[in-house]
mmCIF file of N, CA, C and O in Angstrom:
data_model
loop_
_atom_site.group_PDB
_atom_site.id
_atom_site.type_symbol
_atom_site.label_atom_id
_atom_site.label_comp_id
_atom_site.label_asym_id
_atom_site.label_seq_id
_atom_site.Cartn_x
_atom_site.Cartn_y
_atom_site.Cartn_z
ATOM 1 N N MET R 60 0.829 -1.195 0.000
ATOM 2 C CA MET R 60 0.000 0.000 0.000
ATOM 3 C C MET R 60 0.872 1.257 0.000
ATOM 4 O O MET R 60 0.551 2.214 -0.662
ATOM 5 N N VAL R 61 1.932 1.251 0.813
ATOM 6 C CA VAL R 61 2.786 2.431 0.925
ATOM 7 C C VAL R 61 3.472 2.722 -0.405
ATOM 8 O O VAL R 61 3.580 3.884 -0.815
ATOM 9 N N GLN R 62 3.888 1.676 -1.104
ATOM 10 C CA GLN R 62 4.542 1.895 -2.395
ATOM 11 C C GLN R 62 3.580 2.512 -3.403
ATOM 12 O O GLN R 62 3.964 3.358 -4.200
ATOM 13 N N ARG R 63 2.334 2.122 -3.334
ATOM 14 C CA ARG R 63 1.360 2.614 -4.313
ATOM 15 C C ARG R 63 0.811 3.994 -3.942
ATOM 16 O O ARG R 63 0.671 4.859 -4.782
ATOM 17 N N TYR R 64 0.454 4.211 -2.665
ATOM 18 C CA TYR R 64 -0.220 5.444 -2.250
ATOM 19 C C TYR R 64 0.660 6.400 -1.450
ATOM 20 O O TYR R 64 0.258 7.518 -1.172
ATOM 21 N N GLY R 65 1.784 5.975 -1.014
ATOM 22 C CA GLY R 65 2.661 6.824 -0.217
ATOM 23 C C GLY R 65 2.400 6.658 1.268
ATOM 24 O O GLY R 65 1.536 5.895 1.695
ATOM 25 N N GLU R 66 3.139 7.392 2.070
ATOM 26 C CA GLU R 66 3.032 7.255 3.528
ATOM 27 C C GLU R 66 1.773 7.894 4.088
ATOM 28 O O GLU R 66 1.480 7.752 5.266
ATOM 29 N N PHE R 67 1.012 8.575 3.279
ATOM 30 C CA PHE R 67 -0.208 9.221 3.752
ATOM 31 C C PHE R 67 -1.258 8.207 4.194
ATOM 32 O O PHE R 67 -2.185 8.544 4.912
ATOM 33 N N VAL R 68 -1.147 6.941 3.759
ATOM 34 C CA VAL R 68 -2.120 5.920 4.132
ATOM 35 C C VAL R 68 -1.792 5.271 5.476
ATOM 36 O O VAL R 68 -2.619 4.540 6.012
ATOM 37 N N LEU R 69 -0.626 5.517 6.015
ATOM 38 C CA LEU R 69 -0.244 4.935 7.298
ATOM 39 C C LEU R 69 -0.902 5.692 8.440
ATOM 40 O O LEU R 69 -1.184 6.883 8.356
ATOM 41 N N LEU R 70 -1.143 4.993 9.541
ATOM 42 C CA LEU R 70 -1.695 5.657 10.721
ATOM 43 C C LEU R 70 -0.666 6.571 11.381
ATOM 44 O O LEU R 70 -1.024 7.589 11.952
ATOM 45 N N ARG R 71 0.592 6.188 11.332
ATOM 46 C CA ARG R 71 1.665 7.008 11.892
ATOM 47 C C ARG R 71 2.785 7.102 10.874
ATOM 48 O O ARG R 71 3.807 6.418 10.985
ATOM 49 N N PRO R 72 2.636 7.969 9.878
ATOM 50 C CA PRO R 72 3.697 8.102 8.884
ATOM 51 C C PRO R 72 4.950 8.703 9.523
ATOM 52 O O PRO R 72 4.867 9.441 10.505
ATOM 53 N N ARG R 73 6.097 8.380 8.949
ATOM 54 C CA ARG R 73 7.345 8.947 9.454
ATOM 55 C C ARG R 73 7.362 10.451 9.197
ATOM 56 O O ARG R 73 6.824 10.923 8.204
ATOM 57 N N PHE R 74 7.977 11.175 10.111
ATOM 58 C CA PHE R 74 8.091 12.625 9.928
ATOM 59 C C PHE R 74 9.168 12.893 8.899
ATOM 60 O O PHE R 74 10.292 12.421 9.004
ATOM 61 N N GLY R 75 8.813 13.633 7.883
ATOM 62 C CA GLY R 75 9.756 13.982 6.825
ATOM 63 C C GLY R 75 9.278 15.246 6.138
ATOM 64 O O GLY R 75 8.251 15.834 6.503
ATOM 65 N N VAL R 76 10.009 15.669 5.170
ATOM 66 C CA VAL R 76 9.654 16.895 4.455
ATOM 67 C C VAL R 76 8.294 16.751 3.779
ATOM 68 O O VAL R 76 7.459 17.661 3.834
ATOM 69 N N HIS R 77 8.051 15.606 3.180
ATOM 70 C CA HIS R 77 6.804 15.411 2.453
ATOM 71 C C HIS R 77 5.623 15.065 3.366
ATOM 72 O O HIS R 77 4.483 15.072 2.925
ATOM 73 N N THR R 78 5.835 14.762 4.642
ATOM 74 C CA THR R 78 4.740 14.491 5.587
ATOM 75 C C THR R 78 4.651 15.540 6.684
ATOM 76 O O THR R 78 3.873 15.379 7.620
ATOM 77 N N ALA R 79 5.413 16.595 6.576
ATOM 78 C CA ALA R 79 5.412 17.622 7.632
ATOM 79 C C ALA R 79 4.043 18.254 7.794
ATOM 80 O O ALA R 79 3.608 18.529 8.914
ATOM 81 N N LEU R 80 3.333 18.466 6.703
ATOM 82 C CA LEU R 80 1.999 19.068 6.797
ATOM 83 C C LEU R 80 1.047 18.168 7.574
ATOM 84 O O LEU R 80 0.216 18.651 8.350
ATOM 85 N N LEU R 81 1.156 16.866 7.414
ATOM 86 C CA LEU R 81 0.317 15.936 8.171
ATOM 87 C C LEU R 81 0.554 16.065 9.673
ATOM 88 O O LEU R 81 -0.382 15.996 10.464
ATOM 89 N N TRP R 82 1.794 16.239 10.062
ATOM 90 C CA TRP R 82 2.131 16.311 11.477
ATOM 91 C C TRP R 82 1.881 17.693 12.070
ATOM 92 O O TRP R 82 1.526 17.825 13.240
ATOM 93 N N LEU R 83 2.081 18.734 11.293
ATOM 94 C CA LEU R 83 1.992 20.087 11.842
ATOM 95 C C LEU R 83 0.607 20.726 11.687
ATOM 96 O O LEU R 83 0.307 21.698 12.382
ATOM 97 N N ALA R 84 -0.226 20.207 10.804
ATOM 98 C CA ALA R 84 -1.538 20.803 10.558
ATOM 99 C C ALA R 84 -2.413 20.869 11.822
ATOM 100 O O ALA R 84 -3.027 21.905 12.072
ATOM 101 N N PRO R 85 -2.507 19.815 12.636
ATOM 102 C CA PRO R 85 -3.343 19.929 13.837
ATOM 103 C C PRO R 85 -2.881 21.032 14.795
ATOM 104 O O PRO R 85 -3.702 21.776 15.340
ATOM 105 N N MET R 86 -1.569 21.159 14.954
ATOM 106 C CA MET R 86 -1.056 22.212 15.837
ATOM 107 C C MET R 86 -1.326 23.593 15.247
ATOM 108 O O MET R 86 -1.633 24.538 15.978
ATOM 109 N N LEU R 87 -1.211 23.720 13.930
ATOM 110 C CA LEU R 87 -1.503 24.998 13.274
ATOM 111 C C LEU R 87 -2.967 25.375 13.440
ATOM 112 O O LEU R 87 -3.288 26.536 13.725
ATOM 113 N N VAL R 88 -3.855 24.416 13.271
ATOM 114 C CA VAL R 88 -5.291 24.688 13.394
ATOM 115 C C VAL R 88 -5.637 25.113 14.818
ATOM 116 O O VAL R 88 -6.363 26.080 15.026
ATOM 117 N N VAL R 89 -5.100 24.403 15.799
ATOM 118 C CA VAL R 89 -5.369 24.756 17.204
ATOM 119 C C VAL R 89 -4.778 26.131 17.524
ATOM 120 O O VAL R 89 -5.415 26.956 18.182
ATOM 121 N N GLY R 90 -3.574 26.395 17.048
ATOM 122 C CA GLY R 90 -2.944 27.696 17.297
ATOM 123 C C GLY R 90 -3.708 28.840 16.659
ATOM 124 O O GLY R 90 -3.937 29.877 17.292
ATOM 125 N N LEU R 91 -4.122 28.661 15.409
ATOM 126 C CA LEU R 91 -4.898 29.715 14.741
ATOM 127 C C LEU R 91 -6.261 29.907 15.405
ATOM 128 O O LEU R 91 -6.745 31.037 15.524
ATOM 129 N N GLY R 92 -6.875 28.823 15.848
ATOM 130 C CA GLY R 92 -8.144 28.929 16.574
ATOM 131 C C GLY R 92 -7.975 29.690 17.876
ATOM 132 O O GLY R 92 -8.804 30.521 18.242
ATOM 133 N N GLY R 93 -6.894 29.398 18.593
ATOM 134 C CA GLY R 93 -6.619 30.118 19.844
ATOM 135 C C GLY R 93 -6.382 31.593 19.605
ATOM 136 O O GLY R 93 -6.876 32.443 20.359
ATOM 137 N N LEU R 94 -5.647 31.914 18.550
ATOM 138 C CA LEU R 94 -5.434 33.326 18.214
ATOM 139 C C LEU R 94 -6.743 34.009 17.831
ATOM 140 O O LEU R 94 -6.980 35.161 18.188
ATOM 141 N N GLY R 95 -7.594 33.301 17.109
ATOM 142 C CA GLY R 95 -8.894 33.856 16.735
ATOM 143 C C GLY R 95 -9.771 34.133 17.938
ATOM 144 O O GLY R 95 -10.406 35.180 18.038
ATOM 145 N N ILE R 96 -9.797 33.201 18.879
ATOM 146 C CA ILE R 96 -10.589 33.394 20.101
ATOM 147 C C ILE R 96 -10.012 34.538 20.917
ATOM 148 O O ILE R 96 -10.754 35.377 21.439
ATOM 149 N N PHE R 97 -8.689 34.597 21.042
ATOM 150 C CA PHE R 97 -8.040 35.680 21.784
ATOM 151 C C PHE R 97 -8.388 37.037 21.165
ATOM 152 O O PHE R 97 -8.739 37.984 21.874
ATOM 153 N N GLY R 98 -8.301 37.125 19.833
ATOM 154 C CA GLY R 98 -8.627 38.385 19.153
ATOM 155 C C GLY R 98 -10.081 38.771 19.321
ATOM 156 O O GLY R 98 -10.414 39.942 19.527
ATOM 157 N N ALA R 99 -10.978 37.785 19.256
ATOM 158 C CA ALA R 99 -12.407 38.078 19.420
ATOM 159 C C ALA R 99 -12.702 38.576 20.834
ATOM 160 O O ALA R 99 -13.494 39.504 21.020
ATOM 161 N N LEU R 100 -12.074 37.974 21.823
ATOM 162 C CA LEU R 100 -12.288 38.415 23.208
ATOM 163 C C LEU R 100 -11.742 39.821 23.435
ATOM 164 O O LEU R 100 -12.361 40.619 24.149
ATOM 165 N N ARG R 101 -10.598 40.123 22.822
ATOM 166 C CA ARG R 101 -10.043 41.485 22.963
ATOM 167 C C ARG R 101 -10.949 42.512 22.315
ATOM 168 O O ARG R 101 -11.180 43.586 22.861
ATOM 169 N N ARG R 102 -11.479 42.166 21.124
ATOM 170 C CA ARG R 102 -12.376 43.097 20.441
ATOM 171 C C ARG R 102 -13.660 43.300 21.222
ATOM 172 O O ARG R 102 -14.174 44.398 21.316
ATOM 173 N N ARG R 103 -14.186 42.205 21.793
ATOM 174 C CA ARG R 103 -15.430 42.309 22.555
ATOM 175 C C ARG R 103 -15.229 43.189 23.781
ATOM 176 O O ARG R 103 -16.066 44.010 24.115
ATOM 177 N N ARG R 104 -14.091 43.006 24.444
ATOM 178 C CA ARG R 104 -13.808 43.806 25.634
ATOM 179 C C ARG R 104 -13.617 45.274 25.269
ATOM 180 O O ARG R 104 -14.056 46.167 25.987
ATOM 181 N N ALA R 105 -12.966 45.553 24.137
ATOM 182 C CA ALA R 105 -12.724 46.927 23.716
ATOM 183 C C ALA R 105 -14.003 47.596 23.244
ATOM 184 O O ALA R 105 -14.154 48.816 23.376
ATOM 185 N N ALA R 106 -14.934 46.821 22.707
ATOM 186 C CA ALA R 106 -16.168 47.388 22.172
ATOM 187 C C ALA R 106 -17.274 47.482 23.225
ATOM 188 O O ALA R 106 -18.384 47.899 22.911
ATOM 189 N N ALA R 107 -16.995 47.086 24.454
ATOM 190 C CA ALA R 107 -18.008 47.154 25.503
ATOM 191 C C ALA R 107 -18.443 48.594 25.699
ATOM 192 O O ALA R 107 -17.639 49.521 25.703
ATOM 193 N N SER R 108 -19.746 48.760 25.828
ATOM 194 C CA SER R 108 -20.265 50.119 25.952
ATOM 195 C C SER R 108 -19.857 50.721 27.298
ATOM 196 O O SER R 108 -19.927 50.064 28.325
ATOM 197 N N PRO R 109 -19.457 51.962 27.288
ATOM 198 C CA PRO R 109 -19.071 52.614 28.545
ATOM 199 C C PRO R 109 -20.312 52.888 29.407
ATOM 200 O O PRO R 109 -21.422 52.954 28.904
ATOM 201 N N THR R 110 -20.091 53.023 30.698
ATOM 202 C CA THR R 110 -21.209 53.311 31.592
ATOM 203 C C THR R 110 -21.632 54.759 31.435
ATOM 204 O O THR R 110 -20.883 55.606 30.948
ATOM 205 N N LEU R 111 -22.843 55.039 31.834
ATOM 206 C CA LEU R 111 -23.371 56.394 31.726
ATOM 207 C C LEU R 111 -22.783 57.280 32.822
ATOM 208 O O LEU R 111 -22.569 56.843 33.944
ATOM 209 N N SER R 112 -22.571 58.517 32.469
ATOM 210 C CA SER R 112 -22.141 59.478 33.485
ATOM 211 C C SER R 112 -23.368 59.880 34.302
ATOM 212 O O SER R 112 -24.503 59.576 33.961
ATOM 213 N N ASP R 113 -23.127 60.586 35.410
ATOM 214 C CA ASP R 113 -24.233 61.016 36.258
ATOM 215 C C ASP R 113 -25.178 61.943 35.508
ATOM 216 O O ASP R 113 -26.400 61.843 35.651
ATOM 217 N N ASP R 114 -24.623 62.847 34.695
ATOM 218 C CA ASP R 114 -25.461 63.772 33.939
ATOM 219 C C ASP R 114 -26.329 63.029 32.927
ATOM 220 O O ASP R 114 -27.506 63.345 32.748
ATOM 221 N N GLU R 115 -25.754 62.039 32.265
ATOM 222 C CA GLU R 115 -26.516 61.260 31.292
ATOM 223 C C GLU R 115 -27.621 60.455 31.972
ATOM 224 O O GLU R 115 -28.747 60.369 31.460
ATOM 225 N N ALA R 116 -27.327 59.879 33.122
ATOM 226 C CA ALA R 116 -28.333 59.119 33.860
ATOM 227 C C ALA R 116 -29.481 60.021 34.301
ATOM 228 O O ALA R 116 -30.652 59.644 34.209
ATOM 229 N N LYS R 117 -29.157 61.223 34.756
ATOM 230 C CA LYS R 117 -30.205 62.167 35.162
ATOM 231 C C LYS R 117 -31.050 62.596 33.971
ATOM 232 O O LYS R 117 -32.271 62.734 34.074
ATOM 233 N N ALA R 118 -30.412 62.799 32.813
ATOM 234 C CA ALA R 118 -31.143 63.194 31.616
ATOM 235 C C ALA R 118 -32.097 62.082 31.165
ATOM 236 O O ALA R 118 -33.245 62.345 30.788
ATOM 237 N N ILE R 119 -31.662 60.859 31.248
ATOM 238 C CA ILE R 119 -32.528 59.743 30.871
ATOM 239 C C ILE R 119 -33.683 59.604 31.849
ATOM 240 O O ILE R 119 -34.835 59.390 31.451
ATOM 241 N N THR R 120 -33.404 59.748 33.127
ATOM 242 C CA THR R 120 -34.457 59.670 34.135
ATOM 243 C C THR R 120 -35.482 60.771 33.917
ATOM 244 O O THR R 120 -36.697 60.542 34.013
ATOM 245 N N ALA R 121 -35.011 61.969 33.587
ATOM 246 C CA ALA R 121 -35.932 63.084 33.334
ATOM 247 C C ALA R 121 -36.775 62.821 32.096
ATOM 248 O O ALA R 121 -37.982 63.097 32.087
ATOM 249 N N LEU R 122 -36.188 62.295 31.061
ATOM 250 C CA LEU R 122 -36.959 61.986 29.849
ATOM 251 C C LEU R 122 -37.992 60.902 30.109
ATOM 252 O O LEU R 122 -39.127 60.992 29.629
ATOM 253 N N LEU R 123 -37.618 59.887 30.854
ATOM 254 C CA LEU R 123 -38.560 58.825 31.172
ATOM 255 C C LEU R 123 -39.694 59.355 32.047
ATOM 256 O O LEU R 123 -40.859 58.975 31.867
ATOM 257 N N ALA R 124 -39.379 60.197 33.012
ATOM 258 C CA ALA R 124 -40.415 60.773 33.867
ATOM 259 C C ALA R 124 -41.335 61.672 33.044
ATOM 260 O O ALA R 124 -42.551 61.698 33.280
ATOM 261 N N LYS R 125 -40.799 62.383 32.090
ATOM 262 C CA LYS R 125 -41.590 63.298 31.265
ATOM 263 C C LYS R 125 -42.558 62.520 30.380
ATOM 264 O O LYS R 125 -43.694 62.951 30.175
ATOM 265 N N THR R 126 -42.162 61.374 29.884
ATOM 266 C CA THR R 126 -43.030 60.593 28.999
ATOM 267 C C THR R 126 -43.918 59.633 29.779
ATOM 268 O O THR R 126 -44.806 59.017 29.207
ATOM 269 N N GLY R 127 -43.709 59.485 31.066
ATOM 270 C CA GLY R 127 -44.525 58.612 31.876
ATOM 271 C C GLY R 127 -44.061 57.164 31.845
ATOM 272 O O GLY R 127 -44.735 56.292 32.347
ATOM 273 N N ALA R 128 -42.940 56.908 31.245
ATOM 274 C CA ALA R 128 -42.431 55.547 31.150
ATOM 275 C C ALA R 128 -41.737 55.115 32.436
ATOM 276 O O ALA R 128 -41.498 53.920 32.628
ATOM 277 N N ALA R 129 -41.434 56.027 33.314
ATOM 278 C CA ALA R 129 -40.728 55.681 34.548
ATOM 279 C C ALA R 129 -41.617 54.879 35.494
ATOM 280 O O ALA R 129 -41.121 54.105 36.291
ATOM 281 N N GLU R 130 -42.947 55.042 35.402
ATOM 282 C CA GLU R 130 -43.842 54.351 36.307
ATOM 283 C C GLU R 130 -44.060 52.897 35.903
ATOM 284 O O GLU R 130 -44.536 52.099 36.676
ATOM 285 N N ARG R 131 -43.740 52.530 34.668
ATOM 286 C CA ARG R 131 -43.990 51.153 34.211
ATOM 287 C C ARG R 131 -43.036 50.229 34.804
ATOM 288 O O ARG R 131 -42.218 49.855 35.183
#
């Protein structure tokens, strides 16, 4: 089988130049996935909405009281 199809058919092919992708691909996929998750978490944290200042909170409370929505 190896002579006909190459070492790709073996369960544990020898590490060599022509089989390096077989051995390194799982580590590359996990590493790229980890970097993707890390980047997504950083972006999510950076994009978090800031809290309202006291003036903004008072303005919203006044608007809600004016429209009658504060009682609901």
